Structures are given as structure tokens and as C-alpha cells.
């Protein structure tokens, strides 16, 4: 592939951290964009700082060359602010990370979650319309519950609660099915979407390699921490009270009662199309020590 230069938005995110070495190993010259200064001298990676989230992309040092390929692993709804800058840099193909939350939170009882679902859906439509109007090839990836390296807001948060309290509360049987997908597998899907020609102008759901209940998922976290599973079934009213108290703390400000309500709801997505077109082969839900680090 000619001109193997790729711009990466969201380079310091969890998926971005996993994607950078994959791109370098695959022979890409990476222009990594971040809102904060990064002290990284990795060969094959050039860092450019974004002064604020809404500013145009920082011009490249010495105005060197075009960037025909892009990956956005920052929130998809920020991307329209950069359309003009992407065109200036000669974009020809872009891979964008969205989320299956656009489906699972659409009918949430929480208006904030409904807003997130609609922002995701609207942003996807906006990206597609812009790309088609400018003859840019696009690929949208929608992962399920992302975890890994102790940096996610899913498994890592469960681990923190277990370490602090020694047990984990669940609603009822917590029998809803989940497919956690590791951030490294999401990163590899991004790389494949960048390179596979027949994946252009398509959206893919990408889920983990194993389907298990919410309760079993929590039990796996206990085991990874070297502890015997201790779950406690509590009524929804107690969950509401507990979450209201936790939200006073900055770390838990994003916690909602709807998270407990979904413990008994299946959130399952088929990734057969991603397997066929992208060679997507996600791992089972086997936690390494670094995935549950404090």
C-alpha cells in the first residue's frame, strides 16, 4: 500500500495505546494526535499536540506530506469538528470507533444514556454522509464492552470495588449475557479495517470471543484478583441508594441505576461479518493480572 502514513486521533486512549505498536509493527508511519504533551520517542511515531478538543488539527512539523489514512479511536462525535482538517491533510480512508451502546442504550430509562445512544447514531450517520460526499472510504467498528490493561471503565471498575469491599453486588441472578472484548483485539480490528480493501464503506459489530453471564463475568474478576467469588444479590431499591451515595465521589460520578438494571439483560452481538472480512478472532474472556490492576 503506497503512502503508508496514518493519522491517529485518540492516540493516548486505551485502544490507541494498544493500536500504536500494531501500526508500527505493520510498517505504518504514525502521526499520533493528543490533547496533552507526550514524551515518546518510539521509532515510526510522530506526536502532534491538539491545543483543545475543538481546534483544527495542528499542522504537521515543516508541513510534511499528506496523511491519506486515518483512525479515530476518540469519541466518534468529536470527528465532525475535524472534517475540514482531514480533507486538508488529504484523507482517503478512515476507520472510526463507535459502540454497540448506540443499540443497547437507545431505550434506556436514563435520559443521559438515551442521549449517548443518539449521539453515537447521529455521529455515525454524519461520518458516512461526509465520507460519501468527499469520496473518502470509511469503516465503522462498534465494539461491545471493552476491557484491558486496567484502564477501562468496565472490568477495571468491578475490580476496584472488589478490592475495596471484598464482595460485588448484583441485581437478581445477573443472568444477562455479555461478550467482553479486549482492547488489544479492538486495536487489531482497527488495523485490519485500515488495510483490508473489501471492508470499505461498511460498519461492523465486534464482540468478544466468549459469551457469559454478567455474574460469571464478575466471578472471573474475583479469580483474576486471587479471591473466591463473593456476590451479593440486592434489590433495585438498595442499588438506587448505593449508587446515589457513590456518585458523590468523582470516580463514580458516571454510575447509574440503569447499569444494575442491565445485569439481567442480554447484550449480545454477532461478529461473523468482522470475522469474514477482517479476520477478526477475539480472545475468550481470560483476564491477565494487568487487566485488573489497581
mmCIF file of C-alpha atoms in Angstrom:
data_model
loop_
_atom_site.group_PDB
_atom_site.id
_atom_site.type_symbol
_atom_site.label_atom_id
_atom_site.label_comp_id
_atom_site.label_asym_id
_atom_site.label_seq_id
_atom_site.Cartn_x
_atom_site.Cartn_y
_atom_site.Cartn_z
ATOM 1 C CA UNK A 1 0.000 0.000 0.000
ATOM 2 C CA UNK A 2 1.507 3.319 -1.095
ATOM 3 C CA UNK A 3 1.929 6.249 1.263
ATOM 4 C CA UNK A 4 1.657 4.268 4.459
ATOM 5 C CA UNK A 5 1.118 7.329 6.641
ATOM 6 C CA UNK A 6 -1.741 7.206 9.125
ATOM 7 C CA UNK A 7 -3.132 9.829 11.471
ATOM 8 C CA UNK A 8 -4.362 8.558 14.829
ATOM 9 C CA UNK A 9 -6.911 10.560 16.813
ATOM 10 C CA UNK A 10 -7.239 9.397 20.414
ATOM 11 C CA UNK A 11 -3.711 8.044 20.498
ATOM 12 C CA UNK A 12 -3.465 8.157 24.306
ATOM 13 C CA UNK A 13 -6.756 6.319 24.866
ATOM 14 C CA UNK A 14 -6.821 2.656 25.900
ATOM 15 C CA UNK A 15 -7.410 1.412 22.348
ATOM 16 C CA UNK A 16 -4.961 3.998 20.989
ATOM 17 C CA UNK A 17 -2.267 2.734 23.357
ATOM 18 C CA UNK A 18 -2.842 -0.793 22.041
ATOM 19 C CA UNK A 19 -3.027 0.295 18.405
ATOM 20 C CA UNK A 20 0.209 2.313 18.209
ATOM 21 C CA UNK A 21 2.612 -0.677 18.373
ATOM 22 C CA UNK A 22 0.381 -2.676 15.998
ATOM 23 C CA UNK A 23 0.610 0.086 13.388
ATOM 24 C CA UNK A 24 4.377 0.469 13.770
ATOM 25 C CA UNK A 25 4.940 -3.284 13.529
ATOM 26 C CA UNK A 26 2.816 -3.372 10.371
ATOM 27 C CA UNK A 27 5.081 -0.760 8.756
ATOM 28 C CA UNK A 28 2.924 2.349 9.119
ATOM 29 C CA UNK A 29 4.359 5.799 9.746
ATOM 30 C CA UNK A 30 2.082 7.129 12.502
ATOM 31 C CA UNK A 31 1.152 10.740 13.171
ATOM 32 C CA UNK A 32 -0.328 10.499 16.671
ATOM 33 C CA UNK A 33 -2.548 13.336 17.890
ATOM 34 C CA UNK A 34 -3.150 14.077 21.569
ATOM 35 C CA UNK A 35 -4.527 16.964 23.628
ATOM 36 C CA UNK A 36 -1.657 16.587 26.099
ATOM 37 C CA UNK A 37 2.080 16.654 25.573
ATOM 38 C CA UNK A 38 3.552 13.170 25.139
ATOM 39 C CA UNK A 39 7.190 12.313 25.723
ATOM 40 C CA UNK A 40 7.577 9.330 23.405
ATOM 41 C CA UNK A 41 10.478 8.688 21.052
ATOM 42 C CA UNK A 42 9.179 5.440 19.559
ATOM 43 C CA UNK A 43 10.543 4.966 16.063
ATOM 44 C CA UNK A 44 7.832 5.367 13.447
ATOM 45 C CA UNK A 45 5.605 7.591 15.630
ATOM 46 C CA UNK A 46 5.448 11.391 15.396
ATOM 47 C CA UNK A 47 3.370 13.172 18.036
ATOM 48 C CA UNK A 48 1.342 16.309 17.371
ATOM 49 C CA UNK A 49 -0.478 18.151 20.120
ATOM 50 C CA UNK A 50 -4.064 19.376 19.830
ATOM 51 C CA UNK A 51 -4.379 22.602 21.777
ATOM 52 C CA UNK A 52 -8.037 21.991 22.646
ATOM 53 C CA UNK A 53 -10.718 19.469 21.606
ATOM 54 C CA UNK A 54 -12.416 21.800 19.119
ATOM 55 C CA UNK A 55 -9.365 23.280 17.421
ATOM 56 C CA UNK A 56 -8.302 22.294 13.905
ATOM 57 C CA UNK A 57 -5.648 19.621 13.691
ATOM 58 C CA UNK A 58 -2.219 21.031 14.387
ATOM 59 C CA UNK A 59 -0.234 21.496 11.157
ATOM 60 C CA UNK A 60 2.484 18.906 10.809
ATOM 61 C CA UNK A 61 6.058 19.964 11.553
ATOM 62 C CA UNK A 62 7.504 21.598 8.431
ATOM 63 C CA UNK A 63 4.237 20.818 6.630
ATOM 64 C CA UNK A 64 5.495 17.401 5.581
ATOM 65 C CA UNK A 65 3.362 15.405 3.176
ATOM 66 C CA UNK A 66 -0.224 14.244 3.242
ATOM 67 C CA UNK A 67 -1.905 11.782 5.601
ATOM 68 C CA UNK A 68 -4.114 9.603 3.387
ATOM 69 C CA UNK A 69 -5.200 7.171 6.108
ATOM 70 C CA UNK A 70 -6.790 7.899 9.476
ATOM 71 C CA UNK A 71 -8.026 6.041 12.544
ATOM 72 C CA UNK A 72 -10.229 7.737 15.139
ATOM 73 C CA UNK A 73 -10.436 5.933 18.479
ATOM 74 C CA UNK A 74 -11.531 9.093 20.260
ATOM 75 C CA UNK A 75 -15.309 9.506 20.786
ATOM 76 C CA UNK A 76 -16.885 9.401 17.324
ATOM 77 C CA UNK A 77 -18.934 12.539 17.920
ATOM 78 C CA UNK A 78 -15.802 14.724 18.007
ATOM 79 C CA UNK A 79 -14.858 13.746 14.465
ATOM 80 C CA UNK A 80 -17.098 16.190 12.527
ATOM 81 C CA UNK A 81 -15.116 19.064 14.078
ATOM 82 C CA UNK A 82 -12.086 17.798 12.145
ATOM 83 C CA UNK A 83 -13.596 17.061 8.731
ATOM 84 C CA UNK A 84 -12.076 20.142 7.097
ATOM 85 C CA UNK A 85 -8.666 19.423 8.599
ATOM 86 C CA UNK A 86 -8.790 15.803 7.446
ATOM 87 C CA UNK A 87 -9.551 16.943 3.911
ATOM 88 C CA UNK A 88 -6.657 19.412 4.086
ATOM 89 C CA UNK A 89 -4.344 16.542 5.028
ATOM 90 C CA UNK A 90 -5.551 14.505 2.028
ATOM 91 C CA UNK A 91 -7.673 11.842 3.739
ATOM 92 C CA UNK A 92 -8.637 8.905 1.513
ATOM 93 C CA UNK A 93 -9.703 6.267 4.056
ATOM 94 C CA UNK A 94 -10.810 6.481 7.686
ATOM 95 C CA UNK A 95 -11.540 3.891 10.380
ATOM 96 C CA UNK A 96 -13.769 5.120 13.197
ATOM 97 C CA UNK A 97 -14.599 3.553 16.554
ATOM 98 C CA UNK A 98 -18.235 3.757 17.648
ATOM 99 C CA UNK A 99 -20.011 1.441 20.115
ATOM 100 C CA UNK A 100 -22.843 -1.096 20.370
ATOM 101 C CA UNK A 101 -24.193 1.281 23.040
ATOM 102 C CA UNK A 102 -25.988 3.004 20.163
ATOM 103 C CA UNK A 103 -28.316 -0.019 20.274
ATOM 104 C CA UNK A 104 -28.254 -1.109 23.931
ATOM 105 C CA UNK A 105 -28.875 2.346 25.429
ATOM 106 C CA UNK A 106 -31.441 3.560 22.912
ATOM 107 C CA UNK A 107 -34.393 2.612 25.140
ATOM 108 C CA UNK A 108 -32.654 3.187 28.478
ATOM 109 C CA UNK A 109 -34.735 4.593 31.339
ATOM 110 C CA UNK A 110 -31.994 7.199 31.824
ATOM 111 C CA UNK A 111 -32.223 10.212 29.525
ATOM 112 C CA UNK A 112 -28.457 10.697 29.639
ATOM 113 C CA UNK A 113 -27.876 7.218 28.243
ATOM 114 C CA UNK A 114 -30.514 7.808 25.590
ATOM 115 C CA UNK A 115 -28.602 10.937 24.613
ATOM 116 C CA UNK A 116 -25.375 8.925 24.299
ATOM 117 C CA UNK A 117 -27.091 6.385 22.030
ATOM 118 C CA UNK A 118 -28.466 9.113 19.806
ATOM 119 C CA UNK A 119 -25.127 10.942 19.681
ATOM 120 C CA UNK A 120 -23.470 7.720 18.522
ATOM 121 C CA UNK A 121 -26.116 7.073 15.864
ATOM 122 C CA UNK A 122 -26.099 10.678 14.641
ATOM 123 C CA UNK A 123 -22.306 10.784 14.533
ATOM 124 C CA UNK A 124 -22.170 7.555 12.514
ATOM 125 C CA UNK A 125 -24.648 8.994 10.016
ATOM 126 C CA UNK A 126 -22.658 12.240 9.849
ATOM 127 C CA UNK A 127 -19.377 10.416 9.204
ATOM 128 C CA UNK A 128 -20.946 8.298 6.455
ATOM 129 C CA UNK A 129 -22.584 11.296 4.754
ATOM 130 C CA UNK A 130 -19.340 13.318 4.824
ATOM 131 C CA UNK A 131 -17.231 10.408 3.578
ATOM 132 C CA UNK A 132 -19.569 9.626 0.714
ATOM 133 C CA UNK A 133 -19.772 13.302 -0.280
ATOM 134 C CA UNK A 134 -15.964 13.588 -0.357
ATOM 135 C CA UNK A 135 -15.201 10.136 -1.844
ATOM 136 C CA UNK A 136 -13.458 9.013 1.344
ATOM 137 C CA UNK A 137 -13.560 5.303 2.164
ATOM 138 C CA UNK A 138 -14.943 4.672 5.660
ATOM 139 C CA UNK A 139 -15.160 1.794 8.116
ATOM 140 C CA UNK A 140 -17.054 1.999 11.410
ATOM 141 C CA UNK A 141 -16.353 -0.507 14.190
ATOM 142 C CA UNK A 142 -18.774 -0.971 17.084
ATOM 143 C CA UNK A 143 -17.185 -2.881 19.971
ATOM 144 C CA UNK A 144 -19.108 -4.321 22.882
ATOM 145 C CA UNK A 145 -17.837 -3.981 26.466
ATOM 146 C CA UNK A 146 -14.126 -3.067 26.154
ATOM 147 C CA UNK A 147 -11.646 -4.075 28.840
ATOM 148 C CA UNK A 148 -7.903 -4.357 29.287
ATOM 149 C CA UNK A 149 -4.715 -3.092 30.940
ATOM 150 C CA UNK A 150 -6.608 -1.842 33.988
ATOM 151 C CA UNK A 151 -7.614 1.304 32.095
ATOM 152 C CA UNK A 152 -11.202 0.586 31.102
ATOM 153 C CA UNK A 153 -14.393 1.717 32.831
ATOM 154 C CA UNK A 154 -15.894 -1.750 32.912
ATOM 155 C CA UNK A 155 -13.841 -4.636 34.265
ATOM 156 C CA UNK A 156 -11.307 -2.359 35.967
ATOM 157 C CA UNK A 157 -14.098 -0.644 37.928
ATOM 158 C CA UNK A 158 -15.518 -4.007 39.014
ATOM 159 C CA UNK A 159 -12.042 -4.985 40.205
ATOM 160 C CA UNK A 160 -11.660 -1.755 42.191
ATOM 161 C CA UNK A 161 -14.934 -2.347 44.031
ATOM 162 C CA UNK A 162 -13.988 -5.935 44.804
ATOM 163 C CA UNK A 163 -10.617 -4.887 46.197
ATOM 164 C CA UNK A 164 -12.208 -2.217 48.337
ATOM 165 C CA UNK A 165 -15.238 -4.085 49.720
ATOM 166 C CA UNK A 166 -14.411 -7.776 49.232
ATOM 167 C CA UNK A 167 -17.727 -8.517 47.506
ATOM 168 C CA UNK A 168 -19.706 -7.347 44.488
ATOM 169 C CA UNK A 169 -23.455 -6.548 44.495
ATOM 170 C CA UNK A 170 -25.642 -7.893 41.683
ATOM 171 C CA UNK A 171 -29.298 -7.477 40.819
ATOM 172 C CA UNK A 172 -31.187 -10.771 40.991
ATOM 173 C CA UNK A 173 -29.474 -13.588 39.117
ATOM 174 C CA UNK A 174 -27.398 -11.195 36.986
ATOM 175 C CA UNK A 175 -28.061 -13.600 34.125
ATOM 176 C CA UNK A 176 -27.741 -11.152 31.257
ATOM 177 C CA UNK A 177 -25.247 -12.309 28.643
ATOM 178 C CA UNK A 178 -22.074 -10.351 27.900
ATOM 179 C CA UNK A 179 -19.228 -10.545 25.360
ATOM 180 C CA UNK A 180 -16.293 -8.547 26.787
ATOM 181 C CA UNK A 181 -13.774 -7.651 24.093
ATOM 182 C CA UNK A 182 -10.146 -6.901 24.918
ATOM 183 C CA UNK A 183 -8.776 -3.525 23.819
ATOM 184 C CA UNK A 184 -5.910 -5.262 22.031
ATOM 185 C CA UNK A 185 -8.394 -7.203 19.887
ATOM 186 C CA UNK A 186 -10.237 -3.963 19.115
ATOM 187 C CA UNK A 187 -6.914 -2.418 18.068
ATOM 188 C CA UNK A 188 -6.177 -5.343 15.734
ATOM 189 C CA UNK A 189 -9.633 -4.940 14.195
ATOM 190 C CA UNK A 190 -8.818 -1.260 13.560
ATOM 191 C CA UNK A 191 -5.583 -2.235 11.821
ATOM 192 C CA UNK A 192 -7.357 -4.811 9.664
ATOM 193 C CA UNK A 193 -10.084 -2.309 8.762
ATOM 194 C CA UNK A 194 -7.376 0.110 7.677
ATOM 195 C CA UNK A 195 -5.675 -2.404 5.402
ATOM 196 C CA UNK A 196 -8.401 -4.703 4.027
ATOM 197 C CA UNK A 197 -9.738 -3.241 0.792
ATOM 198 C CA UNK A 198 -13.074 -5.077 0.713
ATOM 199 C CA UNK A 199 -14.057 -3.689 4.140
ATOM 200 C CA UNK A 200 -14.585 -0.178 2.810
ATOM 201 C CA UNK A 201 -17.839 1.688 3.377
ATOM 202 C CA UNK A 202 -19.140 -0.777 5.963
ATOM 203 C CA UNK A 203 -19.957 -0.902 9.680
ATOM 204 C CA UNK A 204 -19.089 -3.915 11.830
ATOM 205 C CA UNK A 205 -20.100 -5.023 15.308
ATOM 206 C CA UNK A 206 -17.101 -6.524 17.117
ATOM 207 C CA UNK A 207 -17.633 -8.591 20.257
ATOM 208 C CA UNK A 208 -15.515 -10.811 22.471
ATOM 209 C CA UNK A 209 -14.735 -14.446 21.767
ATOM 210 C CA UNK A 210 -16.785 -15.746 24.672
ATOM 211 C CA UNK A 211 -20.384 -15.240 25.787
ATOM 212 C CA UNK A 212 -21.025 -15.466 29.512
ATOM 213 C CA UNK A 213 -23.472 -14.162 32.111
ATOM 214 C CA UNK A 214 -22.847 -10.945 33.974
ATOM 215 C CA UNK A 215 -22.492 -12.934 37.203
ATOM 216 C CA UNK A 216 -19.878 -15.250 35.680
ATOM 217 C CA UNK A 217 -18.028 -12.236 34.279
ATOM 218 C CA UNK A 218 -17.806 -10.777 37.789
ATOM 219 C CA UNK A 219 -16.677 -14.135 39.198
ATOM 220 C CA UNK A 220 -13.828 -14.213 36.667
ATOM 221 C CA UNK A 221 -12.650 -10.852 38.030
ATOM 222 C CA UNK A 222 -12.556 -12.300 41.555
ATOM 223 C CA UNK A 223 -10.448 -15.211 40.305
ATOM 224 C CA UNK A 224 -8.053 -12.865 38.468
ATOM 225 C CA UNK A 225 -7.603 -10.994 41.759
ATOM 226 C CA UNK A 226 -6.810 -14.259 43.553
ATOM 227 C CA UNK A 227 -10.050 -14.175 45.558
ATOM 228 C CA UNK A 228 -13.007 -16.505 45.992
ATOM 229 C CA UNK A 229 -16.125 -15.056 44.314
ATOM 230 C CA UNK A 230 -18.470 -13.288 46.728
ATOM 231 C CA UNK A 231 -21.524 -11.808 45.048
ATOM 232 C CA UNK A 232 -24.466 -10.378 46.947
ATOM 233 C CA UNK A 233 -27.930 -10.167 45.381
ATOM 234 C CA UNK A 234 -29.586 -6.900 46.375
ATOM 235 C CA UNK A 235 -32.950 -5.323 45.453
ATOM 236 C CA UNK A 236 -33.133 -2.483 42.975
ATOM 237 C CA UNK A 237 -34.155 -0.009 45.684
ATOM 238 C CA UNK A 238 -30.906 -0.684 47.563
ATOM 239 C CA UNK A 239 -28.946 -0.321 44.329
ATOM 240 C CA UNK A 240 -30.500 3.095 43.792
ATOM 241 C CA UNK A 241 -29.478 4.180 47.282
ATOM 242 C CA UNK A 242 -25.939 2.789 46.980
ATOM 243 C CA UNK A 243 -25.320 4.392 43.576
ATOM 244 C CA UNK A 244 -26.694 7.725 44.799
ATOM 245 C CA UNK A 245 -24.119 7.615 47.613
ATOM 246 C CA UNK A 246 -21.258 6.514 45.366
ATOM 247 C CA UNK A 247 -21.918 9.265 42.834
ATOM 248 C CA UNK A 248 -20.818 11.804 45.422
ATOM 249 C CA UNK A 249 -17.281 10.553 44.737
ATOM 250 C CA UNK A 250 -15.681 11.792 41.482
ATOM 251 C CA UNK A 251 -14.605 8.275 40.423
ATOM 252 C CA UNK A 252 -18.206 7.012 40.464
ATOM 253 C CA UNK A 253 -19.932 10.110 39.089
ATOM 254 C CA UNK A 254 -20.827 8.280 35.870
ATOM 255 C CA UNK A 255 -22.504 5.342 37.642
ATOM 256 C CA UNK A 256 -26.234 4.940 37.010
ATOM 257 C CA UNK A 257 -29.016 2.666 38.279
ATOM 258 C CA UNK A 258 -29.555 1.520 34.701
ATOM 259 C CA UNK A 259 -26.206 -0.293 34.911
ATOM 260 C CA UNK A 260 -27.742 -2.599 37.516
ATOM 261 C CA UNK A 261 -30.967 -2.941 35.541
ATOM 262 C CA UNK A 262 -28.997 -4.267 32.553
ATOM 263 C CA UNK A 263 -27.356 -7.039 34.605
ATOM 264 C CA UNK A 264 -30.258 -9.308 33.626
ATOM 265 C CA UNK A 265 -30.471 -8.188 30.009
ATOM 266 C CA UNK A 266 -28.640 -9.894 27.150
ATOM 267 C CA UNK A 267 -26.247 -7.565 25.300
ATOM 268 C CA UNK A 268 -25.035 -9.918 22.588
ATOM 269 C CA UNK A 269 -23.816 -9.074 19.081
ATOM 270 C CA UNK A 270 -22.697 -11.319 16.243
ATOM 271 C CA UNK A 271 -19.244 -10.531 14.848
ATOM 272 C CA UNK A 272 -19.390 -13.042 11.972
ATOM 273 C CA UNK A 273 -19.094 -10.304 9.332
ATOM 274 C CA UNK A 274 -15.987 -8.875 11.008
ATOM 275 C CA UNK A 275 -14.537 -12.386 11.186
ATOM 276 C CA UNK A 276 -15.203 -12.895 7.471
ATOM 277 C CA UNK A 277 -13.950 -9.538 6.175
ATOM 278 C CA UNK A 278 -11.356 -8.520 8.775
ATOM 279 C CA UNK A 279 -10.118 -11.887 10.005
ATOM 280 C CA UNK A 280 -11.355 -10.843 13.458
ATOM 281 C CA UNK A 281 -10.556 -13.555 16.033
ATOM 282 C CA UNK A 282 -11.115 -12.186 19.545
ATOM 283 C CA UNK A 283 -9.819 -13.998 22.607
ATOM 284 C CA UNK A 284 -12.008 -15.593 25.264
ATOM 285 C CA UNK A 285 -12.553 -13.663 28.477
ATOM 286 C CA UNK A 286 -9.304 -14.678 30.178
ATOM 287 C CA UNK A 287 -8.061 -11.914 32.441
ATOM 288 C CA UNK A 288 -4.363 -11.212 32.866
ATOM 289 C CA UNK A 289 -3.029 -9.583 36.031
ATOM 290 C CA UNK A 290 -2.559 -6.254 34.228
ATOM 291 C CA UNK A 291 -6.247 -6.217 33.241
ATOM 292 C CA UNK A 292 -7.317 -5.884 36.890
ATOM 293 C CA UNK A 293 -4.525 -3.660 38.160
ATOM 294 C CA UNK A 294 -5.470 -1.003 40.653
#
